[in-house]
Amino acid sequence: MQLGVVGLGRMGGNIVQRLQQHGHSCVVYDRNAEAVTALTKKGASGSGGLKDLAAKLTAPRAIWLMLPAGEATEGAVTELRGVLQSGDIVIDGGNSFYKDDVRRARSLKEKGINYVDAGTSGGVWGLDRGYCLMIGGDKKVVDHLDPIFSALAPGLGNIERTAGRDSRDPRPERGYMHCGPCGAGHFVKMIHNGIEYGMMQAYAEGFAILKGATAEARPADERYDLDVADIAEVWRRGSVISSWLLDLTAIALAADPKLEQFSGVVADSGEGRWTVMAAIEEAVPATVLSAALYARFRSRDDHGFADRLLSAMRKGFGGHIEAKGS
């Protein structure tokens, strides 16, 4: 299948390569011409802009946007609205606000252009591991794109299959799901990221307590000089709290036990805030997720070991680089 891909950063470039490994052809564009050149050397077709990219695709055209949420994505969707024709498809694979999806889908539908939102999890590891995809859009359009989603998803892998799923949609256990109409995919991804905030904060606080076990405030015979790198490693082996985030934590601590390369200033990219907003709209208590978001705000004024560990995890799964402290 042919796909246009716009935005060739940490994830976009890997998405192109994974699709090509599965036999799909890609026409690519990025404002950074070097990123385009790098992928043309790996078999993709380059383009000089959105109009040029659209012209190189065969109708009905499908274009995947892998851009930062907000102005960049908004501008690309607006430009494509003036370039594409009825029956074409715009896929937003970034972390857009789901309410923006609903509005954009409505605007594109006026011209007969289809819109699909694809919440994409997998970070910089997706090329090898595959991407977990949470998809929103019209069923007919999503089904048409199934070869793309199937190629990007992890597949069954070696995870034990869940009992009782024999009569259910097989796609979720292969790592991708049609969640509902436009906006539903990014809504599910938004909550996914809100949960991610909470899990990361729990690990960060727990390891900070372990790190502080030598504190003078503790009785002398209850002070423990603990090897947090080894604790992370042993918890990976059969523990009930094992996870990919813990894997990344173990990698970071093995390389730099004091996490001195990290400042402890922890960014938030929007989804945590939107999750809390949704909780308020629904009157759903979300104490852990809210506290995790506020902890990131607090990290920008006062940061310690827990905050540096959060930075380490963000670098591990998403390649996010935060400035080293002075």
mmCIF file of C-alpha atoms in Angstrom:
data_model
loop_
_atom_site.group_PDB
_atom_site.id
_atom_site.type_symbol
_atom_site.label_atom_id
_atom_site.label_comp_id
_atom_site.label_asym_id
_atom_site.label_seq_id
_atom_site.Cartn_x
_atom_site.Cartn_y
_atom_site.Cartn_z
ATOM 1 C CA MET A 1 0.000 0.000 0.000
ATOM 2 C CA GLN A 2 1.173 3.560 -0.667
ATOM 3 C CA LEU A 3 1.301 6.163 2.111
ATOM 4 C CA GLY A 4 2.475 9.737 2.395
ATOM 5 C CA VAL A 5 4.250 10.556 5.655
ATOM 6 C CA VAL A 6 4.791 14.112 6.885
ATOM 7 C CA GLY A 7 7.143 14.659 9.831
ATOM 8 C CA LEU A 8 10.272 12.516 9.932
ATOM 9 C CA GLY A 9 11.449 13.059 13.486
ATOM 10 C CA ARG A 10 12.076 10.469 16.207
ATOM 11 C CA MET A 11 8.958 8.451 15.401
ATOM 12 C CA GLY A 12 8.013 9.494 11.871
ATOM 13 C CA GLY A 13 11.240 8.271 10.300
ATOM 14 C CA ASN A 14 10.961 4.912 12.051
ATOM 15 C CA ILE A 15 7.328 4.558 10.969
ATOM 16 C CA VAL A 16 8.440 4.943 7.346
ATOM 17 C CA GLN A 17 11.171 2.340 7.745
ATOM 18 C CA ARG A 18 8.856 -0.175 9.442
ATOM 19 C CA LEU A 19 6.253 0.218 6.709
ATOM 20 C CA GLN A 20 8.874 -0.288 4.014
ATOM 21 C CA GLN A 21 10.138 -3.411 5.770
ATOM 22 C CA HIS A 22 6.592 -4.771 5.411
ATOM 23 C CA GLY A 23 6.415 -4.038 1.696
ATOM 24 C CA HIS A 24 4.604 -0.689 1.698
ATOM 25 C CA SER A 25 5.823 2.323 -0.300
ATOM 26 C CA CYS A 26 6.165 5.774 1.244
ATOM 27 C CA VAL A 27 6.374 9.306 -0.113
ATOM 28 C CA VAL A 28 7.874 11.522 2.573
ATOM 29 C CA TYR A 29 8.205 15.189 3.492
ATOM 30 C CA ASP A 30 9.840 17.141 6.290
ATOM 31 C CA ARG A 31 10.947 20.747 6.572
ATOM 32 C CA ASN A 32 14.395 19.324 7.285
ATOM 33 C CA ALA A 33 15.619 18.319 3.825
ATOM 34 C CA GLU A 34 18.327 16.111 5.362
ATOM 35 C CA ALA A 35 15.666 13.921 6.974
ATOM 36 C CA VAL A 36 14.010 13.457 3.583
ATOM 37 C CA THR A 37 17.328 12.622 1.935
ATOM 38 C CA ALA A 38 18.168 10.069 4.621
ATOM 39 C CA LEU A 39 14.956 8.144 3.959
ATOM 40 C CA THR A 40 15.196 8.345 0.166
ATOM 41 C CA LYS A 41 18.492 6.516 0.554
ATOM 42 C CA LYS A 42 16.502 3.780 2.303
ATOM 43 C CA GLY A 43 13.916 3.435 -0.452
ATOM 44 C CA ALA A 44 11.342 6.158 0.205
ATOM 45 C CA SER A 45 10.328 8.745 -2.394
ATOM 46 C CA GLY A 46 11.053 12.316 -1.350
ATOM 47 C CA SER A 47 8.964 15.434 -1.892
ATOM 48 C CA GLY A 48 9.463 19.164 -1.559
ATOM 49 C CA GLY A 49 6.224 20.060 0.200
ATOM 50 C CA LEU A 50 2.670 18.939 0.899
ATOM 51 C CA LYS A 51 1.410 19.775 -2.591
ATOM 52 C CA ASP A 52 4.306 17.904 -4.182
ATOM 53 C CA LEU A 53 3.777 14.958 -1.829
ATOM 54 C CA ALA A 54 0.077 14.753 -2.691
ATOM 55 C CA ALA A 55 0.879 14.878 -6.409
ATOM 56 C CA LYS A 56 3.142 11.841 -6.071
ATOM 57 C CA LEU A 57 0.430 9.705 -4.454
ATOM 58 C CA THR A 58 -2.169 7.641 -6.286
ATOM 59 C CA ALA A 59 -5.838 8.337 -5.488
ATOM 60 C CA PRO A 60 -7.428 7.657 -3.105
ATOM 61 C CA ARG A 61 -4.480 9.157 -1.259
ATOM 62 C CA ALA A 62 -3.621 8.586 2.400
ATOM 63 C CA ILE A 63 -1.274 10.928 4.260
ATOM 64 C CA TRP A 64 0.022 10.257 7.777
ATOM 65 C CA LEU A 65 0.964 13.326 9.838
ATOM 66 C CA MET A 66 3.562 12.733 12.553
ATOM 67 C CA LEU A 67 3.899 16.277 13.852
ATOM 68 C CA PRO A 68 3.775 18.046 17.229
ATOM 69 C CA ALA A 69 0.259 18.691 18.470
ATOM 70 C CA GLY A 70 -1.026 22.207 17.978
ATOM 71 C CA GLU A 71 0.133 24.725 15.407
ATOM 72 C CA ALA A 72 2.251 22.369 13.289
ATOM 73 C CA THR A 73 -0.517 19.791 12.877
ATOM 74 C CA GLU A 74 -3.201 22.439 12.461
ATOM 75 C CA GLY A 75 -1.254 24.120 9.673
ATOM 76 C CA ALA A 76 -0.642 20.853 7.846
ATOM 77 C CA VAL A 77 -4.303 19.809 8.022
ATOM 78 C CA THR A 78 -5.392 23.228 6.773
ATOM 79 C CA GLU A 79 -2.978 23.094 3.831
ATOM 80 C CA LEU A 80 -3.989 19.539 2.944
ATOM 81 C CA ARG A 81 -7.645 20.571 2.962
ATOM 82 C CA GLY A 82 -6.831 22.811 0.014
ATOM 83 C CA VAL A 83 -4.774 20.161 -1.798
ATOM 84 C CA LEU A 84 -6.600 16.850 -1.361
ATOM 85 C CA GLN A 85 -9.791 15.668 -3.036
ATOM 86 C CA SER A 86 -12.902 13.754 -2.072
ATOM 87 C CA GLY A 87 -12.070 10.215 -0.969
ATOM 88 C CA ASP A 88 -8.555 11.050 0.231
ATOM 89 C CA ILE A 89 -7.528 10.392 3.843
ATOM 90 C CA VAL A 90 -5.636 12.428 6.441
ATOM 91 C CA ILE A 91 -4.272 10.415 9.387
ATOM 92 C CA ASP A 92 -3.014 12.262 12.465
ATOM 93 C CA GLY A 93 -0.613 9.943 14.261
ATOM 94 C CA GLY A 94 0.648 12.552 16.732
ATOM 95 C CA ASN A 95 -0.677 13.450 20.169
ATOM 96 C CA SER A 96 -3.431 15.882 19.178
ATOM 97 C CA PHE A 97 -6.223 16.905 21.531
ATOM 98 C CA TYR A 98 -9.237 14.734 20.694
ATOM 99 C CA LYS A 99 -11.569 17.737 20.497
ATOM 100 C CA ASP A 100 -9.354 19.147 17.738
ATOM 101 C CA ASP A 101 -9.821 15.833 15.889
ATOM 102 C CA VAL A 102 -13.593 16.170 16.005
ATOM 103 C CA ARG A 103 -13.395 19.718 14.630
ATOM 104 C CA ARG A 104 -10.884 18.839 11.909
ATOM 105 C CA ALA A 105 -12.861 15.793 10.821
ATOM 106 C CA ARG A 106 -15.978 17.929 10.476
ATOM 107 C CA SER A 107 -14.106 20.532 8.386
ATOM 108 C CA LEU A 108 -12.504 17.964 6.060
ATOM 109 C CA LYS A 109 -15.796 16.090 5.610
ATOM 110 C CA GLU A 110 -17.229 19.204 3.957
ATOM 111 C CA LYS A 111 -14.881 18.460 1.058
ATOM 112 C CA GLY A 112 -15.347 14.704 1.200
ATOM 113 C CA ILE A 113 -11.894 14.173 2.750
ATOM 114 C CA ASN A 114 -11.711 11.479 5.423
ATOM 115 C CA TYR A 115 -9.951 11.993 8.757
ATOM 116 C CA VAL A 116 -8.511 9.340 11.051
ATOM 117 C CA ASP A 117 -6.837 9.908 14.414
ATOM 118 C CA ALA A 118 -4.269 7.305 15.411
ATOM 119 C CA GLY A 119 -2.901 7.481 18.929
ATOM 120 C CA THR A 120 0.574 5.987 18.573
ATOM 121 C CA SER A 121 2.588 4.533 21.448
ATOM 122 C CA GLY A 122 6.021 3.004 21.093
ATOM 123 C CA GLY A 123 8.395 5.937 21.086
ATOM 124 C CA VAL A 124 11.853 5.563 19.613
ATOM 125 C CA TRP A 125 11.665 1.752 19.992
ATOM 126 C CA GLY A 126 8.755 1.306 17.586
ATOM 127 C CA LEU A 127 10.857 0.374 14.562
ATOM 128 C CA ASP A 128 11.834 -2.893 16.251
ATOM 129 C CA ARG A 129 9.030 -3.429 18.778
ATOM 130 C CA GLY A 130 6.117 -2.100 16.739
ATOM 131 C CA TYR A 131 3.586 0.553 17.729
ATOM 132 C CA CYS A 132 0.475 0.221 19.872
ATOM 133 C CA LEU A 133 -2.233 2.018 17.867
ATOM 134 C CA MET A 134 -5.496 3.484 19.154
ATOM 135 C CA ILE A 135 -7.559 4.513 16.135
ATOM 136 C CA GLY A 136 -10.583 6.758 15.651
ATOM 137 C CA GLY A 137 -12.546 7.244 12.442
ATOM 138 C CA ASP A 138 -15.169 5.863 10.090
ATOM 139 C CA LYS A 139 -15.139 2.046 10.030
ATOM 140 C CA LYS A 140 -14.924 1.815 6.245
ATOM 141 C CA VAL A 141 -11.922 4.134 6.147
ATOM 142 C CA VAL A 142 -10.165 2.416 9.060
ATOM 143 C CA ASP A 143 -10.719 -0.982 7.427
ATOM 144 C CA HIS A 144 -9.221 0.360 4.175
ATOM 145 C CA LEU A 145 -6.091 1.351 6.092
ATOM 146 C CA ASP A 146 -5.807 -1.988 7.906
ATOM 147 C CA PRO A 147 -2.662 -3.093 5.991
ATOM 148 C CA ILE A 148 -0.878 0.024 7.286
ATOM 149 C CA PHE A 149 -1.999 -0.412 10.874
ATOM 150 C CA SER A 150 -1.249 -4.139 10.820
ATOM 151 C CA ALA A 151 2.312 -3.505 9.603
ATOM 152 C CA LEU A 152 2.989 -0.881 12.262
ATOM 153 C CA ALA A 153 1.516 -2.875 15.156
ATOM 154 C CA PRO A 154 3.642 -5.301 17.220
ATOM 155 C CA GLY A 155 1.615 -8.420 16.391
ATOM 156 C CA LEU A 156 0.946 -11.250 18.830
ATOM 157 C CA GLY A 157 4.603 -11.535 19.832
ATOM 158 C CA ASN A 158 5.389 -13.786 22.790
ATOM 159 C CA ILE A 159 2.763 -12.354 25.166
ATOM 160 C CA GLU A 160 0.448 -15.010 26.564
ATOM 161 C CA ARG A 161 -2.958 -14.774 24.919
ATOM 162 C CA THR A 162 -5.882 -13.687 27.101
ATOM 163 C CA ALA A 163 -8.462 -16.373 27.789
ATOM 164 C CA GLY A 164 -12.005 -15.727 26.579
ATOM 165 C CA ARG A 165 -11.109 -13.608 23.552
ATOM 166 C CA ASP A 166 -11.848 -16.184 20.841
ATOM 167 C CA SER A 167 -15.027 -14.464 19.636
ATOM 168 C CA ARG A 168 -13.720 -10.890 19.970
ATOM 169 C CA ASP A 169 -12.051 -8.547 17.471
ATOM 170 C CA PRO A 170 -8.563 -10.025 16.878
ATOM 171 C CA ARG A 171 -6.885 -6.667 16.253
ATOM 172 C CA PRO A 172 -6.373 -5.552 19.885
ATOM 173 C CA GLU A 173 -4.297 -8.620 20.733
ATOM 174 C CA ARG A 174 -2.152 -7.779 17.703
ATOM 175 C CA GLY A 175 -1.579 -4.294 19.101
ATOM 176 C CA TYR A 176 -4.084 -2.050 17.325
ATOM 177 C CA MET A 177 -7.705 -1.148 17.935
ATOM 178 C CA HIS A 178 -10.496 0.769 16.238
ATOM 179 C CA CYS A 179 -11.755 2.669 19.276
ATOM 180 C CA GLY A 180 -14.703 4.470 17.690
ATOM 181 C CA PRO A 181 -15.475 7.592 15.622
ATOM 182 C CA CYS A 182 -13.109 10.497 15.024
ATOM 183 C CA GLY A 183 -11.498 11.634 18.255
ATOM 184 C CA ALA A 184 -11.907 8.298 20.034
ATOM 185 C CA GLY A 185 -8.402 7.131 19.191
ATOM 186 C CA HIS A 186 -6.699 10.181 20.620
ATOM 187 C CA PHE A 187 -9.060 10.151 23.614
ATOM 188 C CA VAL A 188 -7.884 6.616 24.489
ATOM 189 C CA LYS A 189 -4.246 7.608 23.860
ATOM 190 C CA MET A 190 -4.718 10.664 26.090
ATOM 191 C CA ILE A 191 -5.842 8.485 28.993
ATOM 192 C CA HIS A 192 -2.989 6.059 28.212
ATOM 193 C CA ASN A 193 -0.528 8.918 28.656
ATOM 194 C CA GLY A 194 -2.257 10.100 31.818
ATOM 195 C CA ILE A 195 -1.806 6.600 33.282
ATOM 196 C CA GLU A 196 1.805 6.682 32.085
ATOM 197 C CA TYR A 197 2.341 9.852 34.143
ATOM 198 C CA GLY A 198 0.998 8.089 37.242
ATOM 199 C CA MET A 199 3.094 4.952 36.755
ATOM 200 C CA MET A 200 6.257 6.945 36.161
ATOM 201 C CA GLN A 201 5.634 9.079 39.241
ATOM 202 C CA ALA A 202 5.109 5.968 41.389
ATOM 203 C CA TYR A 203 8.429 4.494 40.245
ATOM 204 C CA ALA A 204 10.206 7.832 40.701
ATOM 205 C CA GLU A 205 8.925 8.355 44.236
ATOM 206 C CA GLY A 206 9.624 4.763 45.254
ATOM 207 C CA PHE A 207 13.221 4.882 44.023
ATOM 208 C CA ALA A 208 13.712 8.263 45.692
ATOM 209 C CA ILE A 209 12.691 6.688 49.018
ATOM 210 C CA LEU A 210 15.153 3.838 48.431
ATOM 211 C CA LYS A 211 17.856 6.351 47.527
ATOM 212 C CA GLY A 212 17.177 8.300 50.723
ATOM 213 C CA ALA A 213 17.397 5.303 53.047
ATOM 214 C CA THR A 214 20.770 6.572 54.339
ATOM 215 C CA ALA A 215 19.211 9.783 55.655
ATOM 216 C CA GLU A 216 20.420 10.918 59.092
ATOM 217 C CA ALA A 217 16.816 11.356 60.150
ATOM 218 C CA ARG A 218 16.528 7.563 60.201
ATOM 219 C CA PRO A 219 17.797 5.552 63.216
ATOM 220 C CA ALA A 220 21.424 4.558 62.729
ATOM 221 C CA ASP A 221 20.612 0.838 62.616
ATOM 222 C CA GLU A 222 17.890 1.440 60.019
ATOM 223 C CA ARG A 223 20.002 3.280 57.487
ATOM 224 C CA TYR A 224 20.513 1.281 54.321
ATOM 225 C CA ASP A 225 22.960 2.078 51.536
ATOM 226 C CA LEU A 226 20.938 0.447 48.774
ATOM 227 C CA ASP A 227 22.039 -0.200 45.209
ATOM 228 C CA VAL A 228 19.071 1.187 43.293
ATOM 229 C CA ALA A 229 20.378 -0.080 39.954
ATOM 230 C CA ASP A 230 20.386 -3.640 41.268
ATOM 231 C CA ILE A 231 16.967 -3.180 42.866
ATOM 232 C CA ALA A 232 15.558 -2.066 39.511
ATOM 233 C CA GLU A 233 17.125 -5.113 37.909
ATOM 234 C CA VAL A 234 15.823 -7.632 40.447
ATOM 235 C CA TRP A 235 12.307 -6.143 40.215
ATOM 236 C CA ARG A 236 12.379 -6.854 36.472
ATOM 237 C CA ARG A 237 12.580 -10.570 37.229
ATOM 238 C CA GLY A 238 9.207 -11.997 38.230
ATOM 239 C CA SER A 239 8.051 -8.970 40.240
ATOM 240 C CA VAL A 240 4.414 -7.877 40.112
ATOM 241 C CA ILE A 241 5.571 -4.323 39.279
ATOM 242 C CA SER A 242 7.717 -5.300 36.297
ATOM 243 C CA SER A 243 7.028 -3.278 33.145
ATOM 244 C CA TRP A 244 8.718 -1.664 30.170
ATOM 245 C CA LEU A 245 9.050 1.538 32.191
ATOM 246 C CA LEU A 246 10.929 -0.448 34.830
ATOM 247 C CA ASP A 247 13.137 -1.906 32.086
ATOM 248 C CA LEU A 248 14.021 1.634 30.996
ATOM 249 C CA THR A 249 14.612 2.632 34.619
ATOM 250 C CA ALA A 250 17.047 -0.259 35.075
ATOM 251 C CA ILE A 251 18.918 0.725 31.900
ATOM 252 C CA ALA A 252 19.205 4.352 33.040
ATOM 253 C CA LEU A 253 20.359 3.480 36.569
ATOM 254 C CA ALA A 254 22.908 0.925 35.356
ATOM 255 C CA ALA A 255 24.463 3.580 33.120
ATOM 256 C CA ASP A 256 24.305 6.459 35.618
ATOM 257 C CA PRO A 257 23.251 5.479 39.182
ATOM 258 C CA LYS A 258 23.100 9.095 40.348
ATOM 259 C CA LEU A 259 21.371 10.257 37.146
ATOM 260 C CA GLU A 260 23.769 13.181 36.998
ATOM 261 C CA GLN A 261 23.142 13.777 33.307
ATOM 262 C CA PHE A 262 19.553 14.801 34.085
ATOM 263 C CA SER A 263 18.413 18.106 35.544
ATOM 264 C CA GLY A 264 15.172 16.811 37.061
ATOM 265 C CA VAL A 265 13.105 19.402 35.211
ATOM 266 C CA VAL A 266 10.274 17.271 33.780
ATOM 267 C CA ALA A 267 8.192 18.490 30.837
ATOM 268 C CA ASP A 268 4.586 17.613 30.132
ATOM 269 C CA SER A 269 3.375 17.409 26.546
ATOM 270 C CA GLY A 270 -0.320 18.098 27.098
ATOM 271 C CA GLU A 271 -1.991 14.720 27.451
ATOM 272 C CA GLY A 272 -1.743 14.708 31.256
ATOM 273 C CA ARG A 273 -3.505 18.061 31.439
ATOM 274 C CA TRP A 274 -6.195 16.918 28.998
ATOM 275 C CA THR A 275 -6.722 13.730 31.008
ATOM 276 C CA VAL A 276 -7.368 15.752 34.148
ATOM 277 C CA MET A 277 -9.713 18.042 32.190
ATOM 278 C CA ALA A 278 -11.682 14.996 30.995
ATOM 279 C CA ALA A 279 -11.860 13.680 34.559
ATOM 280 C CA ILE A 280 -13.321 16.990 35.673
ATOM 281 C CA GLU A 281 -15.886 16.961 32.832
ATOM 282 C CA GLU A 282 -16.940 13.439 33.801
ATOM 283 C CA ALA A 283 -16.742 14.045 37.571
ATOM 284 C CA VAL A 284 -14.367 11.081 37.868
ATOM 285 C CA PRO A 285 -11.886 11.254 40.785
ATOM 286 C CA ALA A 286 -8.355 11.067 39.365
ATOM 287 C CA THR A 287 -6.179 11.734 42.399
ATOM 288 C CA VAL A 288 -3.093 9.808 41.267
ATOM 289 C CA LEU A 289 -3.096 11.164 37.715
ATOM 290 C CA SER A 290 -3.666 14.734 38.920
ATOM 291 C CA ALA A 291 -0.897 14.499 41.514
ATOM 292 C CA ALA A 292 1.507 13.106 38.904
ATOM 293 C CA LEU A 293 0.806 16.072 36.633
ATOM 294 C CA TYR A 294 1.292 18.557 39.476
ATOM 295 C CA ALA A 295 4.566 16.833 40.402
ATOM 296 C CA ARG A 296 5.856 17.696 36.927
ATOM 297 C CA PHE A 297 4.891 21.319 37.463
ATOM 298 C CA ARG A 298 6.686 21.287 40.812
ATOM 299 C CA SER A 299 9.816 19.777 39.269
ATOM 300 C CA ARG A 300 10.451 23.014 37.395
ATOM 301 C CA ASP A 301 11.034 24.849 40.667
ATOM 302 C CA ASP A 302 12.521 22.151 42.921
ATOM 303 C CA HIS A 303 13.968 18.942 41.512
ATOM 304 C CA GLY A 304 15.595 15.913 43.101
ATOM 305 C CA PHE A 305 16.391 12.273 42.396
ATOM 306 C CA ALA A 306 12.760 11.344 41.643
ATOM 307 C CA ASP A 307 12.550 14.080 39.033
ATOM 308 C CA ARG A 308 15.839 13.002 37.448
ATOM 309 C CA LEU A 309 14.475 9.451 37.217
ATOM 310 C CA LEU A 310 11.354 10.757 35.453
ATOM 311 C CA SER A 311 13.631 12.528 32.969
ATOM 312 C CA ALA A 312 15.576 9.303 32.474
ATOM 313 C CA MET A 313 12.401 7.337 31.705
ATOM 314 C CA ARG A 314 11.184 10.003 29.259
ATOM 315 C CA LYS A 315 14.520 9.815 27.439
ATOM 316 C CA GLY A 316 14.323 6.025 27.444
ATOM 317 C CA PHE A 317 10.961 5.577 25.755
ATOM 318 C CA GLY A 318 10.601 8.775 23.765
ATOM 319 C CA GLY A 319 14.080 10.198 23.247
ATOM 320 C CA HIS A 320 13.057 13.346 25.126
ATOM 321 C CA ILE A 321 16.139 15.370 26.040
ATOM 322 C CA GLU A 322 15.919 17.714 29.005
ATOM 323 C CA ALA A 323 18.727 20.080 29.907
ATOM 324 C CA LYS A 324 21.399 18.947 32.334
ATOM 325 C CA GLY A 325 21.413 20.795 35.641
ATOM 326 C CA SER A 326 24.126 23.250 36.534
#
